[in-house]
mmCIF file of C-alpha atoms in Angstrom:
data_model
loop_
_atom_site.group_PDB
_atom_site.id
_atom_site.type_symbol
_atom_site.label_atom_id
_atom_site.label_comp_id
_atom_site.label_asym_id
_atom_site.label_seq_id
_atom_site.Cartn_x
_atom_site.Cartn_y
_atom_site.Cartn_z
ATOM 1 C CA UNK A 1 104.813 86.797 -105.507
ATOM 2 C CA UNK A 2 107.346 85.927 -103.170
ATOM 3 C CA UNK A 3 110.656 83.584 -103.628
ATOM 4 C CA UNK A 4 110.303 80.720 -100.926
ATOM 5 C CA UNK A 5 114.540 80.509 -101.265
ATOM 6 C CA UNK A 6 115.291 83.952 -100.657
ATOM 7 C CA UNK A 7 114.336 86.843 -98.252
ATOM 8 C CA UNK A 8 113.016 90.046 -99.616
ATOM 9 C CA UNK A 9 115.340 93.306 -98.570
ATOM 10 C CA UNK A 10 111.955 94.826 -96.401
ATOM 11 C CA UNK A 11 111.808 91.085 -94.857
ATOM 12 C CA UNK A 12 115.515 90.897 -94.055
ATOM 13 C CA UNK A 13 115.430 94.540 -92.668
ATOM 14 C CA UNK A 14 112.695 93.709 -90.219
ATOM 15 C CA UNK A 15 114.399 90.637 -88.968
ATOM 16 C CA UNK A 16 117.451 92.528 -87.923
ATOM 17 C CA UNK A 17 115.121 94.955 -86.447
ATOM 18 C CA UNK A 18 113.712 92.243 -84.312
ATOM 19 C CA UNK A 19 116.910 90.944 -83.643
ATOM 20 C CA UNK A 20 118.822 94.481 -82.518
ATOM 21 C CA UNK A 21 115.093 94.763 -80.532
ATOM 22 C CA UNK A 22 115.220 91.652 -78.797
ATOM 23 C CA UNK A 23 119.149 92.112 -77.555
ATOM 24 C CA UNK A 24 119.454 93.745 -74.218
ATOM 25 C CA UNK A 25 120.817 97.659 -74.373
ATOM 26 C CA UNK A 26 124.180 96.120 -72.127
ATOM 27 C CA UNK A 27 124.383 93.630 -74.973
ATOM 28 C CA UNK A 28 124.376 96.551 -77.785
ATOM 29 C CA UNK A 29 126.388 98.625 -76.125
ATOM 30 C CA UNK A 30 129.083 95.678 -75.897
ATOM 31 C CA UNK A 31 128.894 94.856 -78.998
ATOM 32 C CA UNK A 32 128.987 98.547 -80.614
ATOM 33 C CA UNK A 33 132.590 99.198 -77.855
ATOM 34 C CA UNK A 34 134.277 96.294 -79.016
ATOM 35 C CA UNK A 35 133.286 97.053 -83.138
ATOM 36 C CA UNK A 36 134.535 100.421 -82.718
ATOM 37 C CA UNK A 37 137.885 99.165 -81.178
ATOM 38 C CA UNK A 38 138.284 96.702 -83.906
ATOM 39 C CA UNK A 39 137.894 99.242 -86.111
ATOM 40 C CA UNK A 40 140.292 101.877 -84.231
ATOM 41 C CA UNK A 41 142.959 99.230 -84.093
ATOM 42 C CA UNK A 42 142.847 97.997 -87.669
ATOM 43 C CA UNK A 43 142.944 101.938 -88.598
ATOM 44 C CA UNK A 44 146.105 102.256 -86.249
ATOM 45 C CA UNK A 45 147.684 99.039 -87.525
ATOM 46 C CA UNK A 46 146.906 98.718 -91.077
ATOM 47 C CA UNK A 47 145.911 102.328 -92.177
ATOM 48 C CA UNK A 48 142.420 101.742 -93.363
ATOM 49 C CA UNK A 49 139.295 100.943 -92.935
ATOM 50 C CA UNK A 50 137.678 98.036 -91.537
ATOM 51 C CA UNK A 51 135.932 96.268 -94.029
ATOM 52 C CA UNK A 52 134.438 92.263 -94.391
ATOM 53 C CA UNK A 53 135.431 90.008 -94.260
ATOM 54 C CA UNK A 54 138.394 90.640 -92.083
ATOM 55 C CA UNK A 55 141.161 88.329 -93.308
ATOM 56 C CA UNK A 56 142.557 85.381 -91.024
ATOM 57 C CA UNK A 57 146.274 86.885 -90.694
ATOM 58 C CA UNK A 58 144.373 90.082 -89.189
ATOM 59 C CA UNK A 59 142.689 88.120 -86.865
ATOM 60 C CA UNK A 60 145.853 86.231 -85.599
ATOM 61 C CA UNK A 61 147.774 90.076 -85.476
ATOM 62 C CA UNK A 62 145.133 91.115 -83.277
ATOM 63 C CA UNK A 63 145.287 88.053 -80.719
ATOM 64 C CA UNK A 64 149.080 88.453 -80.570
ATOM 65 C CA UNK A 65 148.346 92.292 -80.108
ATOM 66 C CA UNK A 66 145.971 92.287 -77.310
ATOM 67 C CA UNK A 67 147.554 88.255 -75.756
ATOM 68 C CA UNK A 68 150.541 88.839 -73.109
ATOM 69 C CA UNK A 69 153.036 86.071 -73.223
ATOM 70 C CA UNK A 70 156.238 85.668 -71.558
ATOM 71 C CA UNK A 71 159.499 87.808 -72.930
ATOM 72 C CA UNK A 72 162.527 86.517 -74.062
ATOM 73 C CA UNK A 73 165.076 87.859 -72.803
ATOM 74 C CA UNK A 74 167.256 87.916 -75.794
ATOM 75 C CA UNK A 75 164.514 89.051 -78.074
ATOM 76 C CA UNK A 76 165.675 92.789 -80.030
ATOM 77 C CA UNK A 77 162.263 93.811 -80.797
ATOM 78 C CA UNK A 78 161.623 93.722 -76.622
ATOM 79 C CA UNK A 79 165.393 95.783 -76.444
ATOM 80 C CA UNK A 80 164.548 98.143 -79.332
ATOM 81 C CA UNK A 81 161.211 99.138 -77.417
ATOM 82 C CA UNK A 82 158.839 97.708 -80.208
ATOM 83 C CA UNK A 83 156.369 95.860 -77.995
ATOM 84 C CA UNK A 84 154.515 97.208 -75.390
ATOM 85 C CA UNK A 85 155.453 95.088 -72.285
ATOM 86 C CA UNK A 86 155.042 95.573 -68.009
ATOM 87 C CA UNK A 87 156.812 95.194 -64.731
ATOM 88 C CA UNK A 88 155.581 91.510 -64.750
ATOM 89 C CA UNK A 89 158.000 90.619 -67.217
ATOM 90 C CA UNK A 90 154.596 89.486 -69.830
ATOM 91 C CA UNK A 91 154.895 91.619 -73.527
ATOM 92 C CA UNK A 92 152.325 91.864 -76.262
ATOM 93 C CA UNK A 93 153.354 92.470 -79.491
ATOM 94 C CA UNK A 94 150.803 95.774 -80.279
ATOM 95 C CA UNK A 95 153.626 98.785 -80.729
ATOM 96 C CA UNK A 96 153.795 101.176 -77.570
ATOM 97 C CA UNK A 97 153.088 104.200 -79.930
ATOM 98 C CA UNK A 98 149.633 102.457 -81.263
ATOM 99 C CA UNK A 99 148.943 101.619 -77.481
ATOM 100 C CA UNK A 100 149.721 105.010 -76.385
ATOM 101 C CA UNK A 101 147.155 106.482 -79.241
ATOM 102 C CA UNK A 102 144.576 103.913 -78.231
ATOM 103 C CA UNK A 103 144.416 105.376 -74.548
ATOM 104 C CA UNK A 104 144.841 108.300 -75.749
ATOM 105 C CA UNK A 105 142.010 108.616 -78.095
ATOM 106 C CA UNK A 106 139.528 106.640 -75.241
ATOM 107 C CA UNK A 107 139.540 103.493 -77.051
ATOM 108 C CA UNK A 108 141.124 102.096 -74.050
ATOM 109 C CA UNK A 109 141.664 102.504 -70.481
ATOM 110 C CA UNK A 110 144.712 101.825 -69.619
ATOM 111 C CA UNK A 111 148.651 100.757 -71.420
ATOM 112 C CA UNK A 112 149.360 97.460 -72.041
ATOM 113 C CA UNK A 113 147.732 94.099 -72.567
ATOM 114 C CA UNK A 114 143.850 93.593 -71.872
ATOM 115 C CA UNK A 115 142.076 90.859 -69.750
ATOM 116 C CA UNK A 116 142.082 87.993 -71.574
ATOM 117 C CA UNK A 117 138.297 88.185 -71.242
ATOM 118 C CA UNK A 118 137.874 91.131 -73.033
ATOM 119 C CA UNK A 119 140.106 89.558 -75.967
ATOM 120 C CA UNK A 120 137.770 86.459 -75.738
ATOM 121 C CA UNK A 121 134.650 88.889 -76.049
ATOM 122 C CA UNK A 122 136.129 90.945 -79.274
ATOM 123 C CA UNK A 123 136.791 87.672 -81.281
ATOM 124 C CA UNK A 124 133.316 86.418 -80.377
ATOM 125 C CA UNK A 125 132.063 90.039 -81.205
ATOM 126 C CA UNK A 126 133.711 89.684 -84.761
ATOM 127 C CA UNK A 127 132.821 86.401 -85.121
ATOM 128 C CA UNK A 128 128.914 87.384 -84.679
ATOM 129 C CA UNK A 129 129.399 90.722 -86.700
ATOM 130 C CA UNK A 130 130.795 87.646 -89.693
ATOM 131 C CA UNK A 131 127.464 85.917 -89.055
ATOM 132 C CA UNK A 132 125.144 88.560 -89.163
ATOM 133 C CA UNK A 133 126.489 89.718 -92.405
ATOM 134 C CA UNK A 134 126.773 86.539 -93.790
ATOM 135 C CA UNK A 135 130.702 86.440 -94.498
ATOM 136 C CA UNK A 136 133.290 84.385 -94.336
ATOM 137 C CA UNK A 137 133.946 83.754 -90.755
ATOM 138 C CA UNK A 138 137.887 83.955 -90.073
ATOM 139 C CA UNK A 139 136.940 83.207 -86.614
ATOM 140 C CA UNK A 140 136.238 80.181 -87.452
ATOM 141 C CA UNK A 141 139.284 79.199 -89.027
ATOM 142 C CA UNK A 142 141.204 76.584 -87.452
ATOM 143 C CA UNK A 143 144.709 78.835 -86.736
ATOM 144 C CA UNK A 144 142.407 81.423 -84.919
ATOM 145 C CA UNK A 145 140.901 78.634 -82.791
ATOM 146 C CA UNK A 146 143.888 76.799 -82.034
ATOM 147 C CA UNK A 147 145.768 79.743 -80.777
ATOM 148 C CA UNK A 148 142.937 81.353 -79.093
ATOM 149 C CA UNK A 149 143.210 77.660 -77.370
ATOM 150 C CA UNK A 150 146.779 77.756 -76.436
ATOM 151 C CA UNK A 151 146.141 81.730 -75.587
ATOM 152 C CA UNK A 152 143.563 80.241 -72.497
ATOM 153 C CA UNK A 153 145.845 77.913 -71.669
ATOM 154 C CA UNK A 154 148.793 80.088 -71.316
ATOM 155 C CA UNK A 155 147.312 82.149 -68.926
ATOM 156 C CA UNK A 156 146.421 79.420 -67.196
ATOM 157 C CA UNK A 157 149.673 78.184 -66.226
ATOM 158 C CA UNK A 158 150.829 81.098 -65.603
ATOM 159 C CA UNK A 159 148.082 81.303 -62.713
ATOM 160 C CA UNK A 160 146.096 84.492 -64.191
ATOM 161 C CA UNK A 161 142.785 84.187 -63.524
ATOM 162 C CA UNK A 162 139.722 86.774 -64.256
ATOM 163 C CA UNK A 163 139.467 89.693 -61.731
ATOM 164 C CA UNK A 164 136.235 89.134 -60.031
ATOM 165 C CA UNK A 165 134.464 92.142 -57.881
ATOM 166 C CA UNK A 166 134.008 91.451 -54.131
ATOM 167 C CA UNK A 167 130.658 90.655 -53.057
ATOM 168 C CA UNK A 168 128.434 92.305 -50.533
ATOM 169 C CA UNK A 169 127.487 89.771 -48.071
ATOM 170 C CA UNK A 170 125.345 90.869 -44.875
ATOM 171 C CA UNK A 171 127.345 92.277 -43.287
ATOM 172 C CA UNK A 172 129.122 95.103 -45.712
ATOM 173 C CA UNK A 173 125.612 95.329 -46.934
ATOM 174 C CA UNK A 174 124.087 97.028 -43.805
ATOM 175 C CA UNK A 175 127.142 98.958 -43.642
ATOM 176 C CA UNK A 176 126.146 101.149 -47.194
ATOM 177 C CA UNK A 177 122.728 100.804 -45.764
ATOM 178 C CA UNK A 178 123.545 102.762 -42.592
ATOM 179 C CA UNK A 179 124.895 105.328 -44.906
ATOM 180 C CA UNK A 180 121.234 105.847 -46.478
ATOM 181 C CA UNK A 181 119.496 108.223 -44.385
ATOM 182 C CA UNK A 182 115.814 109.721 -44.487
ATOM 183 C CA UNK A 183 116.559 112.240 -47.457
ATOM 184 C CA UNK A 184 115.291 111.605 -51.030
ATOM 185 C CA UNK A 185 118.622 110.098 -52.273
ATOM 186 C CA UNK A 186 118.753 108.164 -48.978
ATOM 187 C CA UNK A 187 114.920 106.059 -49.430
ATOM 188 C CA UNK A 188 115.416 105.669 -53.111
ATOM 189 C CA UNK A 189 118.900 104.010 -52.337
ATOM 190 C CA UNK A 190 117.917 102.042 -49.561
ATOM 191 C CA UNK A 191 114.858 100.920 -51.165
ATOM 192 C CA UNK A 192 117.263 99.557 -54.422
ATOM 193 C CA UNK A 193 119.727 98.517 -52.289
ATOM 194 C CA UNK A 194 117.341 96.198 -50.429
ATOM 195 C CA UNK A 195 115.611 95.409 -53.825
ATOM 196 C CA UNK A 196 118.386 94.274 -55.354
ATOM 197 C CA UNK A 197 120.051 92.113 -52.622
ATOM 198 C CA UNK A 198 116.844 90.442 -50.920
ATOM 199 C CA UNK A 199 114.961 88.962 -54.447
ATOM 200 C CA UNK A 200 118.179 87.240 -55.018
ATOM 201 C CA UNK A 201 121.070 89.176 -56.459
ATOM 202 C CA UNK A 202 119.231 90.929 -59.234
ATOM 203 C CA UNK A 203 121.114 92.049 -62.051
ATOM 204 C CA UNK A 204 121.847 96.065 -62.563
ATOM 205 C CA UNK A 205 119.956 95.673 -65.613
ATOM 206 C CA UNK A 206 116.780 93.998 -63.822
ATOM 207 C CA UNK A 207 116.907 96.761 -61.011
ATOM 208 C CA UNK A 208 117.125 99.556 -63.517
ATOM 209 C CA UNK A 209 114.047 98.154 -65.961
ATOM 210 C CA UNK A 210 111.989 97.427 -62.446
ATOM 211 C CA UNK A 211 108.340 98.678 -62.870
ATOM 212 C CA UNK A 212 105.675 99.143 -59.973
ATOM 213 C CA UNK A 213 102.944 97.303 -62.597
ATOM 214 C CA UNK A 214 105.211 94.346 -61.496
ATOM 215 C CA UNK A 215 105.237 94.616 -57.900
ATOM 216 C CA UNK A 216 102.467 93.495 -55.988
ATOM 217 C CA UNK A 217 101.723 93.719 -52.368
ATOM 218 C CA UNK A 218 100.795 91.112 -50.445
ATOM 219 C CA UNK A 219 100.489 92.860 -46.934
ATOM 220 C CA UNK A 220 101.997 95.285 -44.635
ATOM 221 C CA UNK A 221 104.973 93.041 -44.558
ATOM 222 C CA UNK A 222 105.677 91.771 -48.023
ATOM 223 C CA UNK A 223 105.329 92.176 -51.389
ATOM 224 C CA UNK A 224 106.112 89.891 -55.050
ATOM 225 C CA UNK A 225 108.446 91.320 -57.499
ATOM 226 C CA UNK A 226 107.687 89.539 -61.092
ATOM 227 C CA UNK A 227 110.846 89.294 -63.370
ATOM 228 C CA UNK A 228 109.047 90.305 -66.448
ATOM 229 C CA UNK A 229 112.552 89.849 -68.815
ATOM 230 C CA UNK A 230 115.652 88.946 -67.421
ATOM 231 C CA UNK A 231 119.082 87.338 -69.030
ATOM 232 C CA UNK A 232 117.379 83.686 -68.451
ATOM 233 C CA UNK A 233 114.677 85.020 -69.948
ATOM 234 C CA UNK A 234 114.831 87.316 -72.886
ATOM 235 C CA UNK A 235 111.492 86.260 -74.170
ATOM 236 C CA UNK A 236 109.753 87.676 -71.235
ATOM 237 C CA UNK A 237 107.467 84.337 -71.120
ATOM 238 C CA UNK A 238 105.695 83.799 -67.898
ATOM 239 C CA UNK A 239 107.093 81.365 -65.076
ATOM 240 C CA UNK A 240 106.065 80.542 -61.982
ATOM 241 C CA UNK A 241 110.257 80.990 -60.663
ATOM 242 C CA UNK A 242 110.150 84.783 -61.508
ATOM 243 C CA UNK A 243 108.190 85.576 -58.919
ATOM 244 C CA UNK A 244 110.458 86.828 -56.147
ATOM 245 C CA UNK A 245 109.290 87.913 -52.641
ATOM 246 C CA UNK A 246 110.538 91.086 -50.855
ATOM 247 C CA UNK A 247 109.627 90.583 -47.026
ATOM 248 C CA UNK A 248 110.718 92.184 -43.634
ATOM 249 C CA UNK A 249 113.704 95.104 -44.012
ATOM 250 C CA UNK A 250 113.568 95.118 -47.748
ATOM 251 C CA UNK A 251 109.853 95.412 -47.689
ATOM 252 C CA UNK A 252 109.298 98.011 -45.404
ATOM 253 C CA UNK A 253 112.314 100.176 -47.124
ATOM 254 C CA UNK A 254 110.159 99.754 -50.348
ATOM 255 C CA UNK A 255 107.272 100.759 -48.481
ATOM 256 C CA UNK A 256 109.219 104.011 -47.897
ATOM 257 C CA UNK A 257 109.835 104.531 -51.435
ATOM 258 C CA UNK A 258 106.411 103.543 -52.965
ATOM 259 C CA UNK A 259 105.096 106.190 -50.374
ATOM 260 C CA UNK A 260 107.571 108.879 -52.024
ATOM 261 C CA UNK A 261 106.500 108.121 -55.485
ATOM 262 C CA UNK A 262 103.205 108.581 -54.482
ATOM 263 C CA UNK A 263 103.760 111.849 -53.107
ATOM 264 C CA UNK A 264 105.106 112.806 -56.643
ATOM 265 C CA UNK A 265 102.145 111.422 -57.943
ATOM 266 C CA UNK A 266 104.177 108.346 -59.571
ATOM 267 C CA UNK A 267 101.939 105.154 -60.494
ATOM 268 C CA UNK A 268 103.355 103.319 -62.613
ATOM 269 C CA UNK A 269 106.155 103.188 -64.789
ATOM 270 C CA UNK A 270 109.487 102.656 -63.522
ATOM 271 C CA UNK A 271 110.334 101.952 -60.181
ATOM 272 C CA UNK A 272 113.403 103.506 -59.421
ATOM 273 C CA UNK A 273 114.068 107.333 -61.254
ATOM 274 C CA UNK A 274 116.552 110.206 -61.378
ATOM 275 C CA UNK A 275 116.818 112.494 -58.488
ATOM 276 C CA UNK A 276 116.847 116.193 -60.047
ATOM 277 C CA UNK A 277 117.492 119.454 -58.717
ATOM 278 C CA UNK A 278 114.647 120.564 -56.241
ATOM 279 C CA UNK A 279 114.113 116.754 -55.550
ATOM 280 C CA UNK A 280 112.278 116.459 -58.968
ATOM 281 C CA UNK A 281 111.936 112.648 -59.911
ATOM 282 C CA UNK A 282 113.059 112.111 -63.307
ATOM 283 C CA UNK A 283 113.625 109.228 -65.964
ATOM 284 C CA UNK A 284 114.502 105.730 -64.876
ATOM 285 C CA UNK A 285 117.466 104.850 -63.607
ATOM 286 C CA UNK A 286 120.383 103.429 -66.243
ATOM 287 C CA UNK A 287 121.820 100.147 -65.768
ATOM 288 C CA UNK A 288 125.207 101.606 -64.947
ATOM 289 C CA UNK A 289 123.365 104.361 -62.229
ATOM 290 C CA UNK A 290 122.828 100.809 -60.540
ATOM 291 C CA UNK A 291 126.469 100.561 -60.263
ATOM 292 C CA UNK A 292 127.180 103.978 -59.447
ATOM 293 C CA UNK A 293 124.977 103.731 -56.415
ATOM 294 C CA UNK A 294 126.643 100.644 -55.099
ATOM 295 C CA UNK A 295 130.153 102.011 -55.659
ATOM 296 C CA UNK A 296 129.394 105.399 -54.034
ATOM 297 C CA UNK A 297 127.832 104.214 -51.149
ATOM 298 C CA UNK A 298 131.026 101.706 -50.666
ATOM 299 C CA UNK A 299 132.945 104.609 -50.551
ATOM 300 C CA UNK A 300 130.073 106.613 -48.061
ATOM 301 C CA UNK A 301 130.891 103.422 -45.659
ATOM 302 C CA UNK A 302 134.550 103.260 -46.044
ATOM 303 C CA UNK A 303 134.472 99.884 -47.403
ATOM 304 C CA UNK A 304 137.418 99.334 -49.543
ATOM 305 C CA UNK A 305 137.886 96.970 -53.131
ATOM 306 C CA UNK A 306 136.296 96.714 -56.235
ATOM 307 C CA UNK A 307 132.776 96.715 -56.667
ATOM 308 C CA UNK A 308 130.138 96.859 -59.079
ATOM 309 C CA UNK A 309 126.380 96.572 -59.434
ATOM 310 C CA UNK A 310 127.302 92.437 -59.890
ATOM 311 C CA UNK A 311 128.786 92.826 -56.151
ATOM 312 C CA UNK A 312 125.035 92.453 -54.880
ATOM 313 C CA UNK A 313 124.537 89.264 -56.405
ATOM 314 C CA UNK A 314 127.469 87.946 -55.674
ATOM 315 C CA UNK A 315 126.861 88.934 -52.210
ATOM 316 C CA UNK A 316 123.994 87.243 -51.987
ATOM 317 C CA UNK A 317 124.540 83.843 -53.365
ATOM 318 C CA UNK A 318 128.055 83.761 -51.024
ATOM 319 C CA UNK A 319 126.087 84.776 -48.217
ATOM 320 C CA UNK A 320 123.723 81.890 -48.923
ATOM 321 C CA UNK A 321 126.544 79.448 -49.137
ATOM 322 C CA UNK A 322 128.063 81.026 -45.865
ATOM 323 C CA UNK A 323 124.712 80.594 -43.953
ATOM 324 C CA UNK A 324 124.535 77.010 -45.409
ATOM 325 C CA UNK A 325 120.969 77.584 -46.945
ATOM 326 C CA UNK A 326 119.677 74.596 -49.571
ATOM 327 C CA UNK A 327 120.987 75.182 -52.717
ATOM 328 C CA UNK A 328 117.710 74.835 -54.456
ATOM 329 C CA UNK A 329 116.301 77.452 -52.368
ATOM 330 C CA UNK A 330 118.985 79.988 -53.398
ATOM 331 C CA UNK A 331 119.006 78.731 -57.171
ATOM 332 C CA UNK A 332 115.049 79.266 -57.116
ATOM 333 C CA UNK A 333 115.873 83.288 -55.895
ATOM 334 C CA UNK A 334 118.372 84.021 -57.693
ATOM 335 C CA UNK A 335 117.360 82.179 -60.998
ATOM 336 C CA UNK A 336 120.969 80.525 -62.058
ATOM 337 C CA UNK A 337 120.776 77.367 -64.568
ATOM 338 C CA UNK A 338 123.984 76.303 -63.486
ATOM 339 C CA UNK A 339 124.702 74.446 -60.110
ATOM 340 C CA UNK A 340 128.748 74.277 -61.035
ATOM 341 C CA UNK A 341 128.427 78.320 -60.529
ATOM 342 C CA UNK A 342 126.502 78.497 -57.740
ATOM 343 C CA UNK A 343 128.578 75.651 -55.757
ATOM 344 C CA UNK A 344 131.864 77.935 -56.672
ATOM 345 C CA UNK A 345 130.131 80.633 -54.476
ATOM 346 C CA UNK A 346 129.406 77.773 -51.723
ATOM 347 C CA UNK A 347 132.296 76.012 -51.588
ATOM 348 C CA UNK A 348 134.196 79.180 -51.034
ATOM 349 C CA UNK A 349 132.432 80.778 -47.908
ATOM 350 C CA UNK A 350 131.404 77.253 -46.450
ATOM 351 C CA UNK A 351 134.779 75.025 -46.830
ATOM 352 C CA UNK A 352 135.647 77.380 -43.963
ATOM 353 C CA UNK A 353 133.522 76.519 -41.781
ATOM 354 C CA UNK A 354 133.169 72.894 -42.580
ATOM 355 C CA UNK A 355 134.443 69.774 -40.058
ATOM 356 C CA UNK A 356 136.187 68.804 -42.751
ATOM 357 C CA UNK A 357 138.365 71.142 -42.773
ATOM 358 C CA UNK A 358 139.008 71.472 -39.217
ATOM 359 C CA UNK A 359 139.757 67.796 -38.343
ATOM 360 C CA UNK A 360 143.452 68.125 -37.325
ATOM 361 C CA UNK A 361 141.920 70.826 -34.753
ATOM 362 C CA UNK A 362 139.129 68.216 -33.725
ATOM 363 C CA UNK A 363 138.426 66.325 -30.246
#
């Protein structure tokens, strides 16, 4: 019989499994990068081996680690060359040899302090790995959350704010589509290009785990794309506001590519594939393919900045802000839950444009 107060070891086993199941593969993959740099760190810095629960003063080392603040002048640990600082004038106190080894051994990218972002997402990390294994969470404590606190508001005043990616409005949008000719390479691109951008800024996750079972045509001109799982909706449940249209350019460039996978005798499955040698279609696209499409085709058009896969959908919602289109209209395509983020993407293209802004110019 079983214990009503306490999980069985099978039982507990298959809950995790549902859990790790249910978490998207971007998730994972997050979450297994920032472990292993917690763990590459604490091996650096301490000479061990991670274990749990990690104590509190390890917790606060790390923030002051990864956190640049402001150097003094006068302090001898800066002069002796025992924190790793910049040109800005900002230090961290994580030794330049351990930095140094941390870039060197690919557990970063580059010397010197992180985005605070990332910081914020490898506490949180932590914190969850301290939940799911039902430890003491020095996350939690009150030191770690306080400074954390004064950490965000430190950066704050000193005017750093997050690095976003610029977004692909209309018209640098039909610039990487003019770089997509009639080859193989050139439809499939075109066609996911399109995709992405016209059913409102879908995620590089959502593109890559497209299927044809979920697109339906509707007639020459259009089809309806169903969002069978998305980040709104990780239990894949049917809605009626999943249902996105793909009409006029974006339809016909599909039309393209559905005619190619039929040639290839391609049915069903996924959507968008691997181009192999010989033009062989292969396995579906990854999530981060999504981005390398985006970014080489920026590059095909000469368009210069950073972008990413998340350049489409921010290209979309600022393009609907810039064209003034009802906010419920573009909240309904692209499937946001917030209106505060949306509005940051209107207020920014249309406050331009506004009379408001313009009335020392006015009649």
């Amino acid at each position: 019989m079983l214990d009503p107060a306490r999980l069985t070891r099978l039982a507990e086993d298959a809950a995790r499994a549902l859990m790790r199941e249910g978490e998207s593969a971007n998730t994972r993959a997050s979450y297994a990068s920032a472990m292993r740099y917690w763990a590459a760190w604490y091996a650096a810095r301490y000479g061990d081996v991670l274990r749990m629960p990690v104590p509190v003063p390890v917790v606060i080392q790390f923030i002051v680690d990864h956190a640049a603040r402001k150097a003094d002048v006068r302090d001898p640990e800066r002069e002796a060359g025992l924190l790793t600082g910049s040109a800005t004038g900002l230090v961290s106190e994580l030794p330049p040899d351990v930095d140094q080894a941390l870039v060197a051994n690919g557990y970063k990218t580059r010397l010197g302090a992180p985005a605070l972002n990332t910081l914020v997402h490898r506490i949180a990390v932590l914190s969850k790995a301290h939940q799911l294994a039902k430890e003491p969470n020095p996350c939690a404590d009150p030191l770690v959350r306080e400074l954390l606190g004064q950490t965000r508001r430190a950066y704050a005043k000193r005017g750093a704010r997050p690095r976003k990616q610029r977004a692909l409005t209309k018209d640098p949008l039909q610039a990487l589509l003019a770089t997509c000719d009639d080859s193989l390479r050139g439809k499939r691109d075109r066609a996911l290009l399109l995709f992405a951008w016209a059913t409102g800024g879908r995620r590089r996750s959502e593109v890559a785990s497209a299927t044809l079972e979920n697109l339906q045509r509707v007639d020459a001109r259009s089809y309806l794309y169903t969002l069978a799982h998305s980040k709104t909706n990780q239990a894949g449940a049917e809605r009626p506001e999943d249902v996105k249209p793909l009409v006029g350019s974006a339809a016909q460039a599909m039309q393209d590519w559905l005619a190619v996978l039929k040639e290839k005798g391609i049915t069903e499955g996924a959507l968008f594939r691997r181009i192999r040698k010989g033009g062989h279609l292969g396995e579906p696209l990854a999530p981060a393919a999504v981005r390398d499409i985006v970014k080489e085709r920026c590059a095909l058009a000469g368009i210069e900045g950073e972008f990413s896969a998340h350049s489409l959908r921010a290209g979309f919602v600022t393009e609907a802000g810039r064209q003034n289109m009802p906010l419920a209209e573009t909240m309904a395509m692209t499937g946001h839950q917030s209106v505060a983020t949306v509005m940051g993407y209107f207020r920014a293209e249309s406050a331009l444009g506004s009379k408001v802004s313009r009335m020392l110019d006015g009649d």
